[in-house]
């Protein structure tokens, strides 16, 4: 039976929304086709021994929490999560919807899941004196996708079998990556060789990598241009003219680069920014293609970079850096608090005024103005430009000096 990737509820037929949680369901393919899919298998280590130590009810509660964590971590990144079989899960990135970063989504989700389950393992250790660990295997490859009753039945091919074998060979708390998956995420992870490993059913040993850490805000594979860009002279000239106009007028210009996947949108932007040299300071923001409430995320990233806020800065340090950036701005303290709210490290929530009808007007309406003040303070030495590409990247911001 097909299940909801968000809550695991069994689905009858092909509904557009889950009747249990309301999650929007993408229609499954009705024909057979080959796709590049990243498959994830997750299992509890020594679950039989753990079950002997726990009563059935506590064990069931533990597995329910484990299942909820799996569905949330993998489902939030866009995976189709199969029904739990005992203590094992199978998930697939690229089914039903393909994304260019499916491998990176899978690896990031696996890292987040391991972190979430570490907290659960700590709780089990403190309350029960028992060890709770999971292991994961991830592999990417060309598989046959067909319409079927369960995710396990939908996917057929050697990459699926290898993902399962990698999971079985992983140690407690380990995540093993197949060679193709590692190749697609090499610039976004720290990993060490765990092979070659002899895998049952394969003729030759498999190169496998042990995931150590997922690096934040990194593409799976950084672009490495090895040939000059051709055929974009007019576009480059237009961007340069707009840059010069913005610098001369002290006004902002928004440029949207549109085109089909693979035509070179990001390359055009990168070439333009590189050509500015020391005329500009560049700030970059990305709009993730998954998750909720990501509309303002590019602005969050841009402001963090402008203020020099590091990922490991405490809320106090972050506010201090933001206040330094906004020093001398009119109503600087209020602007600092508004922006701090947007970034998630406000010391307090400033009171929102009431409308004439007596309702709270909401602090969201103050953030655009606060952002403009913040923006003007970062561009006091010259205008700032935003360059955007769809989905995985949003603004790159050069500031003419």
mmCIF file of C-alpha atoms in Angstrom:
data_model
loop_
_atom_site.group_PDB
_atom_site.id
_atom_site.type_symbol
_atom_site.label_atom_id
_atom_site.label_comp_id
_atom_site.label_asym_id
_atom_site.label_seq_id
_atom_site.Cartn_x
_atom_site.Cartn_y
_atom_site.Cartn_z
ATOM 1 C CA UNK A 1 0.000 0.000 0.000
ATOM 2 C CA UNK A 2 1.248 3.510 -0.837
ATOM 3 C CA UNK A 3 1.854 5.717 2.206
ATOM 4 C CA UNK A 4 1.957 9.461 2.803
ATOM 5 C CA UNK A 5 5.618 10.643 2.871
ATOM 6 C CA UNK A 6 4.751 13.113 5.631
ATOM 7 C CA UNK A 7 2.836 11.024 8.207
ATOM 8 C CA UNK A 8 3.058 7.442 6.944
ATOM 9 C CA UNK A 9 -0.700 7.056 6.659
ATOM 10 C CA UNK A 10 -1.821 4.363 4.230
ATOM 11 C CA UNK A 11 -3.382 5.745 1.047
ATOM 12 C CA UNK A 12 -6.158 4.193 -0.989
ATOM 13 C CA UNK A 13 -6.067 4.987 -4.688
ATOM 14 C CA UNK A 14 -4.201 8.138 -5.741
ATOM 15 C CA UNK A 15 -5.588 11.068 -3.708
ATOM 16 C CA UNK A 16 -4.225 14.571 -4.229
ATOM 17 C CA UNK A 17 -4.001 15.207 -0.466
ATOM 18 C CA UNK A 18 -3.404 12.902 2.489
ATOM 19 C CA UNK A 19 -6.726 12.458 4.322
ATOM 20 C CA UNK A 20 -4.865 12.233 7.650
ATOM 21 C CA UNK A 21 -2.482 15.215 7.652
ATOM 22 C CA UNK A 22 -3.491 17.150 4.515
ATOM 23 C CA UNK A 23 -0.029 16.842 2.894
ATOM 24 C CA UNK A 24 -0.148 17.540 -0.846
ATOM 25 C CA UNK A 25 0.623 14.388 -2.818
ATOM 26 C CA UNK A 26 2.293 14.487 -6.218
ATOM 27 C CA UNK A 27 0.774 12.133 -8.748
ATOM 28 C CA UNK A 28 2.759 8.954 -9.347
ATOM 29 C CA UNK A 29 3.990 7.982 -12.790
ATOM 30 C CA UNK A 30 1.577 5.694 -14.599
ATOM 31 C CA UNK A 31 4.145 4.253 -17.019
ATOM 32 C CA UNK A 32 7.506 2.575 -16.656
ATOM 33 C CA UNK A 33 10.562 4.743 -17.116
ATOM 34 C CA UNK A 34 14.229 4.858 -16.187
ATOM 35 C CA UNK A 35 15.308 7.622 -13.823
ATOM 36 C CA UNK A 36 18.371 8.709 -11.913
ATOM 37 C CA UNK A 37 17.228 8.133 -8.339
ATOM 38 C CA UNK A 38 19.020 8.362 -5.002
ATOM 39 C CA UNK A 39 17.904 5.588 -2.662
ATOM 40 C CA UNK A 40 18.262 5.626 1.131
ATOM 41 C CA UNK A 41 17.931 2.652 3.463
ATOM 42 C CA UNK A 42 17.791 3.130 7.231
ATOM 43 C CA UNK A 43 17.727 0.448 9.913
ATOM 44 C CA UNK A 44 18.110 0.112 13.694
ATOM 45 C CA UNK A 45 21.302 -1.621 14.819
ATOM 46 C CA UNK A 46 20.775 -4.781 16.916
ATOM 47 C CA UNK A 47 17.057 -4.152 17.162
ATOM 48 C CA UNK A 48 16.367 -7.735 18.239
ATOM 49 C CA UNK A 49 18.572 -7.365 21.322
ATOM 50 C CA UNK A 50 16.970 -4.020 22.091
ATOM 51 C CA UNK A 51 13.508 -5.540 21.812
ATOM 52 C CA UNK A 52 14.421 -8.286 24.291
ATOM 53 C CA UNK A 53 15.409 -5.658 26.871
ATOM 54 C CA UNK A 54 12.297 -3.520 26.432
ATOM 55 C CA UNK A 55 8.671 -4.374 26.963
ATOM 56 C CA UNK A 56 6.508 -4.357 23.823
ATOM 57 C CA UNK A 57 4.818 -1.049 24.621
ATOM 58 C CA UNK A 58 8.023 0.981 25.273
ATOM 59 C CA UNK A 59 9.591 -0.605 22.192
ATOM 60 C CA UNK A 60 6.629 0.372 20.065
ATOM 61 C CA UNK A 61 6.756 3.944 21.337
ATOM 62 C CA UNK A 62 10.471 4.097 20.589
ATOM 63 C CA UNK A 63 9.950 2.827 17.042
ATOM 64 C CA UNK A 64 7.104 5.283 16.519
ATOM 65 C CA UNK A 65 9.331 8.198 17.476
ATOM 66 C CA UNK A 66 12.106 6.804 15.301
ATOM 67 C CA UNK A 67 9.684 6.493 12.378
ATOM 68 C CA UNK A 68 8.432 10.028 12.880
ATOM 69 C CA UNK A 69 12.013 11.344 12.802
ATOM 70 C CA UNK A 70 12.744 9.413 9.601
ATOM 71 C CA UNK A 71 9.650 10.711 7.813
ATOM 72 C CA UNK A 72 10.286 14.261 8.905
ATOM 73 C CA UNK A 73 14.008 14.390 8.056
ATOM 74 C CA UNK A 74 13.690 12.644 4.692
ATOM 75 C CA UNK A 75 10.222 13.866 3.747
ATOM 76 C CA UNK A 76 11.068 17.520 4.389
ATOM 77 C CA UNK A 77 13.856 17.251 1.817
ATOM 78 C CA UNK A 78 11.476 15.916 -0.809
ATOM 79 C CA UNK A 79 11.872 12.136 -0.482
ATOM 80 C CA UNK A 80 9.188 9.535 -0.969
ATOM 81 C CA UNK A 81 9.332 7.465 2.216
ATOM 82 C CA UNK A 82 8.113 3.889 2.144
ATOM 83 C CA UNK A 83 6.160 2.102 4.812
ATOM 84 C CA UNK A 84 8.137 0.922 7.824
ATOM 85 C CA UNK A 85 9.048 -2.750 7.707
ATOM 86 C CA UNK A 86 9.963 -3.799 11.238
ATOM 87 C CA UNK A 87 12.564 -1.163 12.042
ATOM 88 C CA UNK A 88 13.709 -0.521 8.471
ATOM 89 C CA UNK A 89 12.813 2.269 6.073
ATOM 90 C CA UNK A 90 13.393 2.804 2.392
ATOM 91 C CA UNK A 91 13.219 6.270 0.832
ATOM 92 C CA UNK A 92 13.854 7.595 -2.648
ATOM 93 C CA UNK A 93 14.844 11.051 -3.880
ATOM 94 C CA UNK A 94 13.754 11.631 -7.470
ATOM 95 C CA UNK A 95 10.421 9.842 -7.146
ATOM 96 C CA UNK A 96 7.897 11.098 -8.051
ATOM 97 C CA UNK A 97 9.615 14.423 -8.794
ATOM 98 C CA UNK A 98 13.187 14.768 -10.051
ATOM 99 C CA UNK A 99 15.541 17.486 -8.797
ATOM 100 C CA UNK A 100 19.054 18.269 -9.949
ATOM 101 C CA UNK A 101 20.287 18.069 -6.340
ATOM 102 C CA UNK A 102 18.548 14.854 -5.265
ATOM 103 C CA UNK A 103 21.819 13.260 -4.129
ATOM 104 C CA UNK A 104 22.701 16.288 -2.006
ATOM 105 C CA UNK A 105 19.189 16.372 -0.539
ATOM 106 C CA UNK A 106 19.528 12.720 0.444
ATOM 107 C CA UNK A 107 22.901 13.228 2.120
ATOM 108 C CA UNK A 108 21.789 16.354 3.975
ATOM 109 C CA UNK A 109 18.617 14.600 5.132
ATOM 110 C CA UNK A 110 20.636 11.611 6.330
ATOM 111 C CA UNK A 111 22.956 13.891 8.304
ATOM 112 C CA UNK A 112 20.000 15.690 9.887
ATOM 113 C CA UNK A 113 18.367 12.361 10.715
ATOM 114 C CA UNK A 114 21.518 11.094 12.404
ATOM 115 C CA UNK A 115 21.677 14.247 14.531
ATOM 116 C CA UNK A 116 17.995 13.983 15.480
ATOM 117 C CA UNK A 117 18.324 10.314 16.428
ATOM 118 C CA UNK A 118 21.409 11.043 18.524
ATOM 119 C CA UNK A 119 19.094 12.966 20.854
ATOM 120 C CA UNK A 120 16.730 10.004 21.004
ATOM 121 C CA UNK A 121 19.658 7.657 21.657
ATOM 122 C CA UNK A 122 20.810 9.864 24.525
ATOM 123 C CA UNK A 123 17.347 9.715 26.057
ATOM 124 C CA UNK A 124 17.215 5.901 25.772
ATOM 125 C CA UNK A 125 20.673 5.620 27.314
ATOM 126 C CA UNK A 126 19.814 7.852 30.282
ATOM 127 C CA UNK A 127 16.376 6.374 30.984
ATOM 128 C CA UNK A 128 16.928 2.724 30.112
ATOM 129 C CA UNK A 129 20.686 2.217 30.113
ATOM 130 C CA UNK A 130 20.448 0.817 26.566
ATOM 131 C CA UNK A 131 22.113 1.719 23.286
ATOM 132 C CA UNK A 132 20.019 2.869 20.345
ATOM 133 C CA UNK A 133 21.778 3.411 17.009
ATOM 134 C CA UNK A 134 20.840 3.454 13.358
ATOM 135 C CA UNK A 135 22.810 2.873 10.179
ATOM 136 C CA UNK A 136 22.164 4.236 6.696
ATOM 137 C CA UNK A 137 23.158 3.384 3.151
ATOM 138 C CA UNK A 138 22.786 5.799 0.231
ATOM 139 C CA UNK A 139 23.289 5.086 -3.449
ATOM 140 C CA UNK A 140 22.486 6.847 -6.720
ATOM 141 C CA UNK A 141 21.891 5.279 -10.104
ATOM 142 C CA UNK A 142 19.623 4.590 -13.040
ATOM 143 C CA UNK A 143 16.623 2.562 -11.872
ATOM 144 C CA UNK A 144 13.368 1.435 -13.408
ATOM 145 C CA UNK A 145 10.402 3.304 -11.926
ATOM 146 C CA UNK A 146 6.897 1.940 -12.408
ATOM 147 C CA UNK A 147 3.465 2.429 -10.908
ATOM 148 C CA UNK A 148 2.998 -0.031 -8.033
ATOM 149 C CA UNK A 149 1.426 -0.387 -4.642
ATOM 150 C CA UNK A 150 4.520 0.331 -2.529
ATOM 151 C CA UNK A 151 7.749 2.276 -2.939
ATOM 152 C CA UNK A 152 9.740 -0.951 -2.662
ATOM 153 C CA UNK A 153 7.825 -2.350 -5.634
ATOM 154 C CA UNK A 154 8.110 0.840 -7.686
ATOM 155 C CA UNK A 155 11.922 0.834 -7.940
ATOM 156 C CA UNK A 156 13.922 -1.913 -9.604
ATOM 157 C CA UNK A 157 17.628 -2.061 -10.360
ATOM 158 C CA UNK A 158 21.131 -2.699 -9.081
ATOM 159 C CA UNK A 159 21.476 0.792 -7.472
ATOM 160 C CA UNK A 160 18.576 -0.059 -5.155
ATOM 161 C CA UNK A 161 20.145 -3.359 -4.118
ATOM 162 C CA UNK A 162 23.509 -1.694 -3.544
ATOM 163 C CA UNK A 163 21.956 0.944 -1.269
ATOM 164 C CA UNK A 164 20.526 -1.851 0.871
ATOM 165 C CA UNK A 165 23.888 -3.656 0.957
ATOM 166 C CA UNK A 166 25.673 -0.474 1.994
ATOM 167 C CA UNK A 167 23.211 -0.027 4.865
ATOM 168 C CA UNK A 168 23.832 -3.610 6.018
ATOM 169 C CA UNK A 169 27.614 -3.056 5.952
ATOM 170 C CA UNK A 170 27.461 0.235 7.868
ATOM 171 C CA UNK A 171 28.395 0.310 11.538
ATOM 172 C CA UNK A 172 26.402 1.842 14.365
ATOM 173 C CA UNK A 173 25.703 5.493 13.599
ATOM 174 C CA UNK A 174 27.423 5.311 10.215
ATOM 175 C CA UNK A 175 26.244 6.558 6.832
ATOM 176 C CA UNK A 176 27.811 4.873 3.805
ATOM 177 C CA UNK A 177 27.698 6.513 0.378
ATOM 178 C CA UNK A 178 27.986 4.775 -2.955
ATOM 179 C CA UNK A 179 30.598 6.062 -5.388
ATOM 180 C CA UNK A 180 28.073 7.821 -7.651
ATOM 181 C CA UNK A 181 26.411 9.566 -4.704
ATOM 182 C CA UNK A 182 29.779 10.696 -3.361
ATOM 183 C CA UNK A 183 30.773 12.053 -6.778
ATOM 184 C CA UNK A 184 27.622 14.216 -6.828
ATOM 185 C CA UNK A 185 28.146 15.675 -3.323
ATOM 186 C CA UNK A 186 31.941 15.710 -3.075
ATOM 187 C CA UNK A 187 32.196 19.485 -2.498
ATOM 188 C CA UNK A 188 29.515 19.568 0.208
ATOM 189 C CA UNK A 189 30.735 16.798 2.523
ATOM 190 C CA UNK A 190 33.634 15.522 4.527
ATOM 191 C CA UNK A 191 33.983 11.794 3.999
ATOM 192 C CA UNK A 192 36.581 9.064 4.222
ATOM 193 C CA UNK A 193 37.034 5.919 2.136
ATOM 194 C CA UNK A 194 35.295 2.873 3.624
ATOM 195 C CA UNK A 195 36.145 0.487 0.811
ATOM 196 C CA UNK A 196 36.488 -1.066 -1.613
ATOM 197 C CA UNK A 197 33.950 -3.434 -0.118
ATOM 198 C CA UNK A 198 32.955 -6.824 -1.402
ATOM 199 C CA UNK A 199 29.192 -6.711 -1.800
ATOM 200 C CA UNK A 200 27.086 -9.819 -2.218
ATOM 201 C CA UNK A 201 25.711 -10.103 -5.740
ATOM 202 C CA UNK A 202 28.341 -7.890 -7.437
ATOM 203 C CA UNK A 203 31.272 -9.071 -9.507
ATOM 204 C CA UNK A 204 33.748 -6.414 -8.351
ATOM 205 C CA UNK A 205 34.412 -4.612 -5.048
ATOM 206 C CA UNK A 206 32.498 -1.363 -4.609
ATOM 207 C CA UNK A 207 34.065 1.973 -3.714
ATOM 208 C CA UNK A 208 32.203 3.234 -0.653
ATOM 209 C CA UNK A 209 32.603 6.401 1.416
ATOM 210 C CA UNK A 210 31.835 6.968 5.090
ATOM 211 C CA UNK A 211 30.069 10.296 5.673
ATOM 212 C CA UNK A 212 31.695 12.344 8.431
ATOM 213 C CA UNK A 213 30.090 15.753 8.069
ATOM 214 C CA UNK A 214 27.817 17.711 5.746
ATOM 215 C CA UNK A 215 29.172 21.208 5.127
ATOM 216 C CA UNK A 216 26.565 23.986 5.270
ATOM 217 C CA UNK A 217 25.769 26.231 2.299
ATOM 218 C CA UNK A 218 27.857 24.282 -0.188
ATOM 219 C CA UNK A 219 26.807 23.003 -3.615
ATOM 220 C CA UNK A 220 27.191 19.299 -4.210
ATOM 221 C CA UNK A 221 29.696 19.963 -6.940
ATOM 222 C CA UNK A 222 31.223 23.407 -7.338
ATOM 223 C CA UNK A 223 31.225 24.699 -10.897
ATOM 224 C CA UNK A 224 34.684 24.612 -12.436
ATOM 225 C CA UNK A 225 34.559 26.397 -15.818
ATOM 226 C CA UNK A 226 37.192 24.909 -18.106
ATOM 227 C CA UNK A 227 36.170 26.636 -21.353
ATOM 228 C CA UNK A 228 35.471 30.295 -22.187
ATOM 229 C CA UNK A 229 31.851 31.367 -22.286
ATOM 230 C CA UNK A 230 30.611 32.092 -25.801
ATOM 231 C CA UNK A 231 27.389 33.434 -27.280
ATOM 232 C CA UNK A 232 26.468 35.683 -24.344
ATOM 233 C CA UNK A 233 28.089 38.965 -25.390
ATOM 234 C CA UNK A 234 24.844 40.952 -25.524
ATOM 235 C CA UNK A 235 23.704 39.678 -22.145
ATOM 236 C CA UNK A 236 27.048 40.535 -20.559
ATOM 237 C CA UNK A 237 26.965 44.005 -22.102
ATOM 238 C CA UNK A 238 23.430 44.616 -20.795
ATOM 239 C CA UNK A 239 24.424 43.593 -17.254
ATOM 240 C CA UNK A 240 27.474 45.850 -17.384
ATOM 241 C CA UNK A 241 25.381 48.812 -18.551
ATOM 242 C CA UNK A 242 22.870 48.280 -15.743
ATOM 243 C CA UNK A 243 25.705 48.074 -13.230
ATOM 244 C CA UNK A 244 27.191 51.353 -14.435
ATOM 245 C CA UNK A 245 23.767 52.985 -14.346
ATOM 246 C CA UNK A 246 23.122 51.784 -10.793
ATOM 247 C CA UNK A 247 26.496 53.104 -9.690
ATOM 248 C CA UNK A 248 25.898 56.471 -11.345
ATOM 249 C CA UNK A 249 22.339 56.953 -10.099
ATOM 250 C CA UNK A 250 22.685 55.368 -6.684
ATOM 251 C CA UNK A 251 19.565 53.341 -7.439
ATOM 252 C CA UNK A 252 18.837 49.615 -7.347
ATOM 253 C CA UNK A 253 18.144 47.442 -10.376
ATOM 254 C CA UNK A 254 16.647 43.964 -10.284
ATOM 255 C CA UNK A 255 17.725 41.581 -13.042
ATOM 256 C CA UNK A 256 16.067 38.187 -13.502
ATOM 257 C CA UNK A 257 17.973 35.714 -15.666
ATOM 258 C CA UNK A 258 15.473 33.273 -17.148
ATOM 259 C CA UNK A 259 16.052 30.168 -19.223
ATOM 260 C CA UNK A 260 15.772 26.411 -19.387
ATOM 261 C CA UNK A 261 17.908 24.231 -17.145
ATOM 262 C CA UNK A 262 21.462 23.895 -18.407
ATOM 263 C CA UNK A 263 21.565 26.898 -20.747
ATOM 264 C CA UNK A 264 24.127 28.705 -18.567
ATOM 265 C CA UNK A 265 22.213 31.122 -16.318
ATOM 266 C CA UNK A 266 24.556 30.632 -13.357
ATOM 267 C CA UNK A 267 27.619 30.789 -15.606
ATOM 268 C CA UNK A 268 26.464 34.136 -17.007
ATOM 269 C CA UNK A 269 26.001 35.559 -13.516
ATOM 270 C CA UNK A 270 29.345 34.190 -12.329
ATOM 271 C CA UNK A 271 31.160 35.651 -15.333
ATOM 272 C CA UNK A 272 29.512 39.035 -14.808
ATOM 273 C CA UNK A 273 30.400 39.148 -11.110
ATOM 274 C CA UNK A 274 33.963 38.010 -11.795
ATOM 275 C CA UNK A 275 34.342 40.771 -14.388
ATOM 276 C CA UNK A 276 33.561 43.475 -11.831
ATOM 277 C CA UNK A 277 36.844 42.883 -10.045
ATOM 278 C CA UNK A 278 37.374 45.273 -7.145
ATOM 279 C CA UNK A 279 34.515 47.536 -8.239
ATOM 280 C CA UNK A 280 32.087 45.636 -6.034
ATOM 281 C CA UNK A 281 31.628 43.624 -2.867
ATOM 282 C CA UNK A 282 29.520 40.515 -3.480
ATOM 283 C CA UNK A 283 26.859 39.085 -1.185
ATOM 284 C CA UNK A 284 25.093 35.830 -2.117
ATOM 285 C CA UNK A 285 21.775 34.385 -1.035
ATOM 286 C CA UNK A 286 20.058 31.151 -1.982
ATOM 287 C CA UNK A 287 16.411 30.217 -2.093
ATOM 288 C CA UNK A 288 16.094 26.497 -1.252
ATOM 289 C CA UNK A 289 13.883 24.422 -3.509
ATOM 290 C CA UNK A 290 12.412 22.557 -0.545
ATOM 291 C CA UNK A 291 10.959 23.233 2.888
ATOM 292 C CA UNK A 292 8.480 25.773 4.197
ATOM 293 C CA UNK A 293 8.823 29.492 4.937
ATOM 294 C CA UNK A 294 11.894 29.989 2.740
ATOM 295 C CA UNK A 295 10.706 33.147 0.962
ATOM 296 C CA UNK A 296 12.848 35.458 3.086
ATOM 297 C CA UNK A 297 15.839 33.107 3.270
ATOM 298 C CA UNK A 298 17.903 34.926 0.585
ATOM 299 C CA UNK A 299 17.539 38.177 2.535
ATOM 300 C CA UNK A 300 18.575 36.362 5.715
ATOM 301 C CA UNK A 301 21.751 35.102 4.057
ATOM 302 C CA UNK A 302 22.580 38.474 2.505
ATOM 303 C CA UNK A 303 22.181 40.350 5.791
ATOM 304 C CA UNK A 304 24.236 37.742 7.653
ATOM 305 C CA UNK A 305 27.063 38.164 5.162
ATOM 306 C CA UNK A 306 26.847 41.967 5.235
ATOM 307 C CA UNK A 307 27.114 41.977 9.031
ATOM 308 C CA UNK A 308 29.744 39.237 9.147
ATOM 309 C CA UNK A 309 27.572 36.927 11.261
ATOM 310 C CA UNK A 310 29.110 33.451 11.401
ATOM 311 C CA UNK A 311 26.961 30.283 11.677
ATOM 312 C CA UNK A 312 28.368 29.520 15.145
ATOM 313 C CA UNK A 313 27.925 33.039 16.554
ATOM 314 C CA UNK A 314 25.772 33.277 19.655
ATOM 315 C CA UNK A 315 22.621 35.440 19.537
ATOM 316 C CA UNK A 316 24.459 38.104 21.554
ATOM 317 C CA UNK A 317 27.388 38.140 19.129
ATOM 318 C CA UNK A 318 25.051 38.239 16.141
ATOM 319 C CA UNK A 319 23.112 41.197 17.531
ATOM 320 C CA UNK A 320 26.358 43.016 18.291
ATOM 321 C CA UNK A 321 27.585 42.559 14.715
ATOM 322 C CA UNK A 322 24.233 43.717 13.357
ATOM 323 C CA UNK A 323 24.221 46.763 15.635
ATOM 324 C CA UNK A 324 27.725 47.634 14.415
ATOM 325 C CA UNK A 325 26.546 47.393 10.809
ATOM 326 C CA UNK A 326 23.598 49.712 11.569
ATOM 327 C CA UNK A 327 25.531 52.197 13.698
ATOM 328 C CA UNK A 328 24.484 55.728 12.817
ATOM 329 C CA UNK A 329 21.291 54.663 11.044
ATOM 330 C CA UNK A 330 18.165 56.550 12.057
ATOM 331 C CA UNK A 331 16.212 54.532 14.663
ATOM 332 C CA UNK A 332 19.084 52.053 14.620
ATOM 333 C CA UNK A 333 18.020 50.179 17.754
ATOM 334 C CA UNK A 334 14.545 49.494 16.369
ATOM 335 C CA UNK A 335 15.947 48.454 12.998
ATOM 336 C CA UNK A 336 18.424 46.134 14.709
ATOM 337 C CA UNK A 337 15.650 44.407 16.647
ATOM 338 C CA UNK A 338 13.452 44.053 13.559
ATOM 339 C CA UNK A 339 16.257 42.504 11.528
ATOM 340 C CA UNK A 340 17.276 40.337 14.492
ATOM 341 C CA UNK A 341 13.711 39.018 14.558
ATOM 342 C CA UNK A 342 13.948 38.128 10.894
ATOM 343 C CA UNK A 343 17.249 36.313 11.455
ATOM 344 C CA UNK A 344 15.938 34.483 14.518
ATOM 345 C CA UNK A 345 18.099 35.891 17.309
ATOM 346 C CA UNK A 346 16.082 38.802 18.684
ATOM 347 C CA UNK A 347 16.618 39.427 22.388
ATOM 348 C CA UNK A 348 12.987 40.368 22.714
ATOM 349 C CA UNK A 349 9.941 40.750 20.514
ATOM 350 C CA UNK A 350 9.204 44.445 19.968
ATOM 351 C CA UNK A 351 5.599 45.333 20.617
ATOM 352 C CA UNK A 352 3.506 45.527 17.468
ATOM 353 C CA UNK A 353 1.040 48.427 17.271
ATOM 354 C CA UNK A 354 -2.687 47.866 17.007
ATOM 355 C CA UNK A 355 -4.778 48.844 14.035
ATOM 356 C CA UNK A 356 -7.739 51.223 14.529
ATOM 357 C CA UNK A 357 -9.979 48.145 14.759
ATOM 358 C CA UNK A 358 -7.966 46.963 17.751
ATOM 359 C CA UNK A 359 -6.191 44.083 16.022
ATOM 360 C CA UNK A 360 -2.453 43.553 16.108
ATOM 361 C CA UNK A 361 -0.984 44.784 12.842
ATOM 362 C CA UNK A 362 1.840 42.249 12.963
ATOM 363 C CA UNK A 363 5.568 42.872 12.982
ATOM 364 C CA UNK A 364 5.998 41.375 9.514
ATOM 365 C CA UNK A 365 4.932 44.691 7.984
ATOM 366 C CA UNK A 366 7.879 46.459 9.657
ATOM 367 C CA UNK A 367 10.548 44.165 8.231
ATOM 368 C CA UNK A 368 10.598 45.519 4.643
ATOM 369 C CA UNK A 369 11.280 49.001 5.971
ATOM 370 C CA UNK A 370 13.891 47.652 8.374
ATOM 371 C CA UNK A 371 15.487 45.741 5.518
ATOM 372 C CA UNK A 372 15.659 48.933 3.414
ATOM 373 C CA UNK A 373 17.431 50.765 6.231
ATOM 374 C CA UNK A 374 19.803 47.852 6.658
ATOM 375 C CA UNK A 375 20.376 47.721 2.909
ATOM 376 C CA UNK A 376 21.151 51.427 2.687
ATOM 377 C CA UNK A 377 23.685 51.128 5.503
ATOM 378 C CA UNK A 378 25.533 48.328 3.677
ATOM 379 C CA UNK A 379 25.657 50.379 0.463
ATOM 380 C CA UNK A 380 26.883 53.666 1.866
ATOM 381 C CA UNK A 381 30.026 53.323 -0.268
ATOM 382 C CA UNK A 382 28.036 52.575 -3.426
ATOM 383 C CA UNK A 383 24.989 50.778 -4.760
ATOM 384 C CA UNK A 384 24.480 47.052 -4.361
ATOM 385 C CA UNK A 385 23.383 44.698 -7.138
ATOM 386 C CA UNK A 386 21.424 41.452 -6.848
ATOM 387 C CA UNK A 387 21.873 38.741 -9.474
ATOM 388 C CA UNK A 388 19.471 35.808 -9.385
ATOM 389 C CA UNK A 389 19.051 32.323 -10.780
ATOM 390 C CA UNK A 390 16.035 30.121 -10.103
ATOM 391 C CA UNK A 391 15.609 27.434 -7.484
ATOM 392 C CA UNK A 392 18.993 26.730 -5.973
ATOM 393 C CA UNK A 393 20.393 30.295 -5.988
ATOM 394 C CA UNK A 394 18.778 33.647 -5.561
ATOM 395 C CA UNK A 395 20.732 36.841 -5.120
ATOM 396 C CA UNK A 396 24.419 37.539 -5.579
ATOM 397 C CA UNK A 397 25.037 41.078 -4.457
ATOM 398 C CA UNK A 398 28.005 43.150 -5.664
ATOM 399 C CA UNK A 399 28.477 46.557 -4.068
ATOM 400 C CA UNK A 400 30.325 49.074 -6.315
ATOM 401 C CA UNK A 401 33.058 50.829 -4.413
#
